Tab-separated table of C-alpha atoms in Angstrom:
chain	number	residue	atom	x	y	z
H	1	UNK	CA	0.000	0.000	0.000
H	2	UNK	CA	1.062	3.551	-0.757
H	3	UNK	CA	-0.819	6.555	0.591
H	4	UNK	CA	-0.671	9.820	-1.309
H	5	UNK	CA	-2.150	13.284	-1.375
H	6	UNK	CA	-2.234	15.958	-4.064
H	7	UNK	CA	-2.692	19.688	-3.743
H	8	UNK	CA	-3.564	21.964	-6.637
H	9	UNK	CA	-3.747	25.662	-7.255
H	10	UNK	CA	-5.848	27.547	-9.771
H	11	UNK	CA	-4.627	30.582	-11.642
H	12	UNK	CA	-6.199	33.219	-13.862
H	13	UNK	CA	-3.647	34.348	-16.415
H	14	UNK	CA	-4.260	36.060	-19.773
H	15	UNK	CA	-7.980	35.978	-19.091
H	16	UNK	CA	-8.144	32.193	-18.814
H	17	UNK	CA	-8.651	30.028	-15.770
H	18	UNK	CA	-6.309	27.045	-15.408
H	19	UNK	CA	-5.899	24.456	-12.710
H	20	UNK	CA	-2.381	23.147	-12.192
H	21	UNK	CA	-0.947	20.445	-9.986
H	22	UNK	CA	1.925	21.675	-7.879
H	23	UNK	CA	2.699	19.531	-4.852
H	24	UNK	CA	2.084	16.153	-3.289
H	25	UNK	CA	3.146	13.863	-0.499
H	26	UNK	CA	3.589	10.116	-0.773
H	27	UNK	CA	4.703	7.431	1.626
H	28	UNK	CA	5.079	3.670	1.296
H	29	UNK	CA	3.580	1.665	4.136
H	30	UNK	CA	6.139	-0.360	6.132
H	31	UNK	CA	8.978	1.467	4.353
H	32	UNK	CA	11.168	4.283	5.553
H	33	UNK	CA	10.581	6.292	2.370
H	34	UNK	CA	8.361	9.332	2.804
H	35	UNK	CA	8.644	12.669	1.079
H	36	UNK	CA	6.951	15.823	-0.142
H	37	UNK	CA	7.518	17.344	-3.554
H	38	UNK	CA	6.808	21.057	-3.864
H	39	UNK	CA	7.154	23.196	-6.962
H	40	UNK	CA	10.132	25.535	-6.742
H	41	UNK	CA	9.768	27.394	-10.039
H	42	UNK	CA	7.143	28.729	-12.435
H	43	UNK	CA	7.945	25.878	-14.837
H	44	UNK	CA	7.201	23.264	-12.191
H	45	UNK	CA	3.934	24.991	-11.348
H	46	UNK	CA	2.678	24.624	-14.918
H	47	UNK	CA	3.777	21.041	-15.645
H	48	UNK	CA	2.845	17.599	-14.374
H	49	UNK	CA	6.420	16.535	-13.658
H	50	UNK	CA	5.636	16.251	-9.956
H	51	UNK	CA	2.946	13.689	-10.667
H	52	UNK	CA	5.188	11.769	-13.064
H	53	UNK	CA	7.776	11.587	-10.277
H	54	UNK	CA	5.112	10.286	-7.895
H	55	UNK	CA	4.137	7.443	-10.223
H	56	UNK	CA	7.828	6.596	-10.650
H	57	UNK	CA	8.162	6.500	-6.855
H	58	UNK	CA	5.282	4.017	-6.661
H	59	UNK	CA	6.782	1.819	-9.378
H	60	UNK	CA	10.156	1.840	-7.610
H	61	UNK	CA	8.495	0.743	-4.351
H	62	UNK	CA	6.637	-2.047	-6.140
H	63	UNK	CA	9.867	-3.176	-7.822
H	64	UNK	CA	11.598	-3.422	-4.448
H	65	UNK	CA	8.739	-5.529	-3.097
H	66	UNK	CA	8.815	-7.733	-6.203
H	67	UNK	CA	12.558	-8.272	-5.961
H	68	UNK	CA	12.255	-9.285	-2.314
H	69	UNK	CA	9.446	-11.705	-3.193
H	70	UNK	CA	11.487	-13.305	-5.985
H	71	UNK	CA	14.390	-13.866	-3.614
H	72	UNK	CA	12.209	-15.722	-1.094
H	73	UNK	CA	9.868	-17.555	-3.495
H	74	UNK	CA	10.052	-21.023	-5.006
H	75	UNK	CA	11.037	-21.297	-8.656
H	76	UNK	CA	7.456	-21.702	-9.950
H	77	UNK	CA	5.813	-19.189	-7.588
H	78	UNK	CA	3.927	-16.165	-8.864
H	79	UNK	CA	5.869	-13.073	-7.787
H	80	UNK	CA	3.839	-10.454	-9.655
H	81	UNK	CA	3.097	-7.325	-7.599
H	82	UNK	CA	-0.178	-5.457	-7.160
H	83	UNK	CA	0.406	-2.075	-5.547
H	84	UNK	CA	-2.478	-0.116	-4.029
H	85	UNK	CA	-2.257	3.698	-4.172
H	86	UNK	CA	-4.786	5.187	-1.764
H	87	UNK	CA	-5.838	8.811	-1.508
H	88	UNK	CA	-8.789	10.328	0.313
H	89	UNK	CA	-11.644	11.646	-1.832
H	90	UNK	CA	-9.414	11.509	-4.920
H	91	UNK	CA	-12.324	10.814	-7.252
H	92	UNK	CA	-13.374	14.459	-7.055
H	93	UNK	CA	-10.203	15.841	-8.633
H	94	UNK	CA	-6.946	14.003	-8.000
H	95	UNK	CA	-7.951	11.024	-10.136
H	96	UNK	CA	-8.397	13.304	-13.140
H	97	UNK	CA	-4.880	14.694	-12.702
H	98	UNK	CA	-3.436	11.192	-12.464
H	99	UNK	CA	-5.377	10.002	-15.518
H	100	UNK	CA	-4.221	13.007	-17.553
H	101	UNK	CA	-0.617	12.143	-16.780
H	102	UNK	CA	-1.161	8.497	-17.713
H	103	UNK	CA	-2.845	9.330	-21.002
H	104	UNK	CA	-0.155	11.847	-21.927
H	105	UNK	CA	2.542	9.172	-21.736
H	106	UNK	CA	0.946	5.929	-22.912
H	107	UNK	CA	4.345	4.607	-23.956
H	108	UNK	CA	5.149	4.208	-20.248
H	109	UNK	CA	1.734	3.530	-18.747
H	110	UNK	CA	-1.176	1.282	-19.704
H	111	UNK	CA	-4.617	1.845	-18.234
H	112	UNK	CA	-6.096	-1.656	-17.827
H	113	UNK	CA	-9.268	-0.936	-15.793
H	114	UNK	CA	-11.402	2.042	-14.890
H	115	UNK	CA	-14.455	2.353	-12.649
H	116	UNK	CA	-16.473	5.533	-13.093
H	117	UNK	CA	-19.611	6.438	-11.159
H	118	UNK	CA	-21.660	9.631	-11.528
H	119	UNK	CA	-18.789	11.313	-13.345
H	120	UNK	CA	-16.260	10.408	-10.633
H	121	UNK	CA	-13.262	8.154	-11.270
H	122	UNK	CA	-13.342	6.145	-8.046
H	123	UNK	CA	-10.804	3.439	-8.907
H	124	UNK	CA	-8.552	2.517	-11.817
H	125	UNK	CA	-5.555	0.288	-12.425
H	126	UNK	CA	-2.334	1.268	-14.121
H	127	UNK	CA	0.157	-1.224	-15.571
H	128	UNK	CA	3.855	-0.407	-15.809
H	129	UNK	CA	5.789	-3.393	-17.135
H	130	UNK	CA	4.796	-6.358	-14.968
H	131	UNK	CA	3.671	-4.124	-12.085
H	132	UNK	CA	0.058	-3.099	-11.506
H	133	UNK	CA	-0.880	-0.049	-9.448
H	134	UNK	CA	-4.508	0.219	-8.371
H	135	UNK	CA	-5.632	3.733	-7.414
H	136	UNK	CA	-8.406	3.751	-4.810
H	137	UNK	CA	-10.464	6.496	-3.220
H	138	UNK	CA	-10.385	5.738	0.513
H	139	UNK	CA	-13.764	7.464	0.867
H	140	UNK	CA	-15.220	4.209	-0.501
H	141	UNK	CA	-14.438	2.322	2.696
H	142	UNK	CA	-14.477	5.206	5.198
H	143	UNK	CA	-17.561	7.091	3.971
H	144	UNK	CA	-16.639	10.151	6.001
H	145	UNK	CA	-14.202	13.026	6.099
H	146	UNK	CA	-10.557	12.355	6.862
H	147	UNK	CA	-10.810	14.406	10.047
H	148	UNK	CA	-13.861	12.469	11.295
H	149	UNK	CA	-12.324	9.061	10.586
H	150	UNK	CA	-9.006	9.981	12.232
H	151	UNK	CA	-10.891	11.144	15.334
H	152	UNK	CA	-13.202	8.092	15.421
H	153	UNK	CA	-10.277	5.679	15.191
H	154	UNK	CA	-8.196	7.644	17.693
H	155	UNK	CA	-5.276	7.763	15.285
H	156	UNK	CA	-1.888	9.049	16.340
H	157	UNK	CA	-2.000	11.639	13.542
H	158	UNK	CA	-4.961	14.014	13.319
H	159	UNK	CA	-6.127	16.220	10.463
H	160	UNK	CA	-4.487	19.644	10.233
H	161	UNK	CA	-6.051	22.857	8.953
H	162	UNK	CA	-4.863	25.173	6.189
H	163	UNK	CA	-6.927	27.532	3.958
H	164	UNK	CA	-6.899	26.122	0.413
H	165	UNK	CA	-8.490	29.305	-0.955
H	166	UNK	CA	-5.142	31.062	-0.532
H	167	UNK	CA	-3.971	29.216	-3.668
H	168	UNK	CA	-7.224	29.391	-5.631
H	169	UNK	CA	-7.981	31.931	-8.403
H	170	UNK	CA	-4.530	33.495	-8.078
H	171	UNK	CA	-4.044	36.276	-10.686
H	172	UNK	CA	-0.679	35.110	-12.088
H	173	UNK	CA	1.723	32.170	-11.810
H	174	UNK	CA	4.351	34.483	-10.334
H	175	UNK	CA	1.900	35.539	-7.627
H	176	UNK	CA	1.087	31.883	-6.942
H	177	UNK	CA	4.778	31.121	-6.467
H	178	UNK	CA	5.163	34.167	-4.193
H	179	UNK	CA	2.238	33.060	-2.025
H	180	UNK	CA	3.539	29.518	-1.838
H	181	UNK	CA	6.936	30.643	-0.527
H	182	UNK	CA	5.803	33.570	1.623
H	183	UNK	CA	5.848	34.026	5.376
H	184	UNK	CA	2.336	34.835	6.557
H	185	UNK	CA	0.349	35.201	9.756
H	186	UNK	CA	-3.021	33.583	10.343
H	187	UNK	CA	-4.418	37.124	10.410
H	188	UNK	CA	-3.165	37.580	6.812
H	189	UNK	CA	-5.149	34.481	5.797
H	190	UNK	CA	-8.474	35.719	7.215
H	191	UNK	CA	-9.978	36.477	3.737
H	192	UNK	CA	-9.273	32.890	2.648
H	193	UNK	CA	-10.640	31.048	5.685
H	194	UNK	CA	-13.614	28.713	5.400
H	195	UNK	CA	-15.282	29.295	8.758
H	196	UNK	CA	-17.814	26.504	8.235
H	197	UNK	CA	-15.317	23.829	7.241
H	198	UNK	CA	-16.115	20.450	8.769
H	199	UNK	CA	-19.607	21.359	9.916
H	200	UNK	CA	-22.408	18.854	9.397
H	201	UNK	CA	-25.515	19.665	7.366
H	202	UNK	CA	-27.697	19.776	10.488
H	203	UNK	CA	-25.444	22.426	12.018
H	204	UNK	CA	-25.343	24.448	8.801
H	205	UNK	CA	-29.141	24.448	8.575
H	206	UNK	CA	-29.686	25.365	12.223
H	207	UNK	CA	-31.326	28.745	12.717
H	208	UNK	CA	-31.064	30.684	15.989
H	209	UNK	CA	-33.414	33.636	16.386
H	210	UNK	CA	-31.554	36.943	16.483
H	211	UNK	CA	-28.141	35.529	15.580
H	212	UNK	CA	-26.368	37.521	12.869
H	213	UNK	CA	-24.073	35.988	10.259
H	214	UNK	CA	-21.016	37.511	11.967
H	215	UNK	CA	-22.096	36.019	15.300
H	216	UNK	CA	-22.569	32.649	13.613
H	217	UNK	CA	-19.019	32.798	12.260
H	218	UNK	CA	-17.641	33.684	15.700
H	219	UNK	CA	-19.357	30.648	17.161
H	220	UNK	CA	-17.653	28.194	14.788
H	221	UNK	CA	-14.752	26.011	15.916
H	222	UNK	CA	-12.659	27.187	12.961
H	223	UNK	CA	-12.992	30.851	13.940
H	224	UNK	CA	-12.185	30.190	17.596
H	225	UNK	CA	-9.050	28.236	16.639
H	226	UNK	CA	-8.021	30.948	14.165
H	227	UNK	CA	-8.564	33.765	16.677
H	228	UNK	CA	-6.352	32.042	19.248
H	229	UNK	CA	-3.397	31.870	16.842
H	230	UNK	CA	-3.966	34.757	14.410
H	231	UNK	CA	-0.771	36.540	15.491
H	232	UNK	CA	1.396	33.488	14.695
H	233	UNK	CA	3.653	33.776	11.624
H	234	UNK	CA	4.814	30.803	9.569
H	235	UNK	CA	6.145	29.827	6.153
H	236	UNK	CA	3.243	28.705	3.989
H	237	UNK	CA	5.280	26.195	1.976
H	238	UNK	CA	6.570	24.504	5.141
H	239	UNK	CA	3.057	24.436	6.581
H	240	UNK	CA	1.667	22.913	3.382
H	241	UNK	CA	4.325	20.190	3.411
H	242	UNK	CA	3.453	19.377	7.033
H	243	UNK	CA	-0.246	19.387	6.141
H	244	UNK	CA	0.245	16.979	3.225
H	245	UNK	CA	2.431	14.632	5.236
H	246	UNK	CA	-0.231	14.493	7.958
H	247	UNK	CA	-2.879	13.540	5.377
H	248	UNK	CA	-0.642	10.756	4.067
H	249	UNK	CA	0.023	9.434	7.566
H	250	UNK	CA	-3.715	9.425	8.356
H	251	UNK	CA	-4.544	7.458	5.195
H	252	UNK	CA	-1.744	4.978	5.955
H	253	UNK	CA	-2.991	4.479	9.516
H	254	UNK	CA	-6.596	4.037	8.316
H	255	UNK	CA	-5.549	1.403	5.788
H	256	UNK	CA	-3.533	-0.470	8.380
H	257	UNK	CA	-6.123	-0.280	11.168
H	258	UNK	CA	-9.322	-0.723	9.164
H	259	UNK	CA	-7.801	-3.076	6.608
H	260	UNK	CA	-6.460	-5.436	9.254
H	261	UNK	CA	-9.707	-5.361	11.237
H	262	UNK	CA	-11.915	-6.188	8.249
H	263	UNK	CA	-9.512	-8.869	7.038
H	264	UNK	CA	-9.399	-10.553	10.458
H	265	UNK	CA	-13.154	-10.341	11.130
H	266	UNK	CA	-14.647	-10.924	7.711
H	267	UNK	CA	-11.852	-11.902	5.313
H	268	UNK	CA	-12.370	-8.692	3.361
H	269	UNK	CA	-9.534	-7.140	1.342
H	270	UNK	CA	-10.352	-3.433	1.186
H	271	UNK	CA	-8.232	-3.160	-1.939
H	272	UNK	CA	-10.821	-5.214	-3.846
H	273	UNK	CA	-13.941	-5.065	-1.648
H	274	UNK	CA	-14.265	-1.391	-0.917
H	275	UNK	CA	-17.928	-0.853	-0.046
H	276	UNK	CA	-20.622	-2.392	2.149
H	277	UNK	CA	-22.452	-3.523	-0.988
H	278	UNK	CA	-19.472	-5.340	-2.479
H	279	UNK	CA	-18.620	-6.876	0.913
H	280	UNK	CA	-22.209	-7.904	1.687
H	281	UNK	CA	-21.593	-11.635	1.242
H	282	UNK	CA	-18.696	-11.640	3.691
H	283	UNK	CA	-20.729	-9.743	6.294
H	284	UNK	CA	-23.718	-12.065	5.963
H	285	UNK	CA	-21.557	-15.167	6.268
H	286	UNK	CA	-19.697	-13.785	9.287
H	287	UNK	CA	-22.862	-12.721	11.146
H	288	UNK	CA	-25.096	-15.748	10.312
H	289	UNK	CA	-26.779	-17.497	13.263
H	290	UNK	CA	-29.205	-20.411	13.539
H	291	UNK	CA	-32.583	-20.058	15.227
H	292	UNK	CA	-35.072	-22.825	16.002
H	293	UNK	CA	-38.832	-22.423	16.182
H	294	UNK	CA	-40.500	-23.205	19.528
H	295	UNK	CA	-43.856	-24.062	17.906
H	296	UNK	CA	-44.394	-27.806	18.507
H	297	UNK	CA	-41.971	-30.082	16.723
H	298	UNK	CA	-41.557	-27.728	13.861
H	299	UNK	CA	-38.109	-26.323	13.470
H	300	UNK	CA	-36.555	-23.992	11.026
H	301	UNK	CA	-33.153	-22.548	10.472
H	302	UNK	CA	-32.768	-18.941	9.635
H	303	UNK	CA	-29.611	-17.382	8.323
H	304	UNK	CA	-29.772	-14.006	9.938
H	305	UNK	CA	-27.317	-11.465	8.606
H	306	UNK	CA	-27.205	-7.989	9.947
H	307	UNK	CA	-24.987	-5.473	8.202
H	308	UNK	CA	-24.275	-2.781	10.722
H	309	UNK	CA	-23.519	0.761	9.739
H	310	UNK	CA	-20.118	1.491	8.244
H	311	UNK	CA	-19.472	4.115	10.890
H	312	UNK	CA	-19.954	1.497	13.578
H	313	UNK	CA	-17.189	-0.608	12.031
H	314	UNK	CA	-14.897	2.411	11.784
H	315	UNK	CA	-15.492	3.380	15.404
H	316	UNK	CA	-14.909	-0.185	16.614
H	317	UNK	CA	-12.160	-1.269	14.202
């Protein structure tokens, strides 16, 4: 398994709006390799070289695993490697960036499977030589925000906060690079803060008589946290690298914790059985019980399967 995270900026230059990939973090589970790649020049901001490097990193990790397997295996054993690349909620945007890179260099990469649902690319498999890399949206088996899952599982790493709007709709590429490398205070970032980030629909729809919009903002957890640290200054690039690394660590810990739990309890591989629907058979088999009728000498056996909510499994994994 490899966990990864992408971050993009959007720029308006020459009257046109363009989205460009600029930084990512990736880490291989059970390996010491972990890194962040951040654009250092205007040229890197407007190319997909960072993403190409990320795919190469994944292939290198898979090759190392394959070589180790060949060394330990019998002569006729299958030592082919399937690598799982997991990112949270990637089907909304990150998958498109990855697919663009793959399709732009089909001499290196072969797309051998693709699952699309409601316009979202939720999983696809890339072949590079004899190595297969399956990209998976971890939202399929968590069904919640990264922050909520990390909190529910009590993970060592928790979700950090950083205003993404600071790098959205930037006037020029030069300005985007300046913002990326600038020292800022949280007070400077006030115009880019999303005060309602992380709030549930019920909270967003709640109406309190007499409460103004400004008072509503001041009551949010995001505003209270921002107000407590608004005088703090920091380098935005360093903060973004820390933010991305935290996301990667959370995804890795979710895969390890939830993946092991579901494999032990139900024999489910979350790399292939990623939703309650797909895993239904395993749940029913694991929760089946036999009941006998008390009416006379009649007896009957009932296979009773009860699929509990996915959040229950996350909270008790």
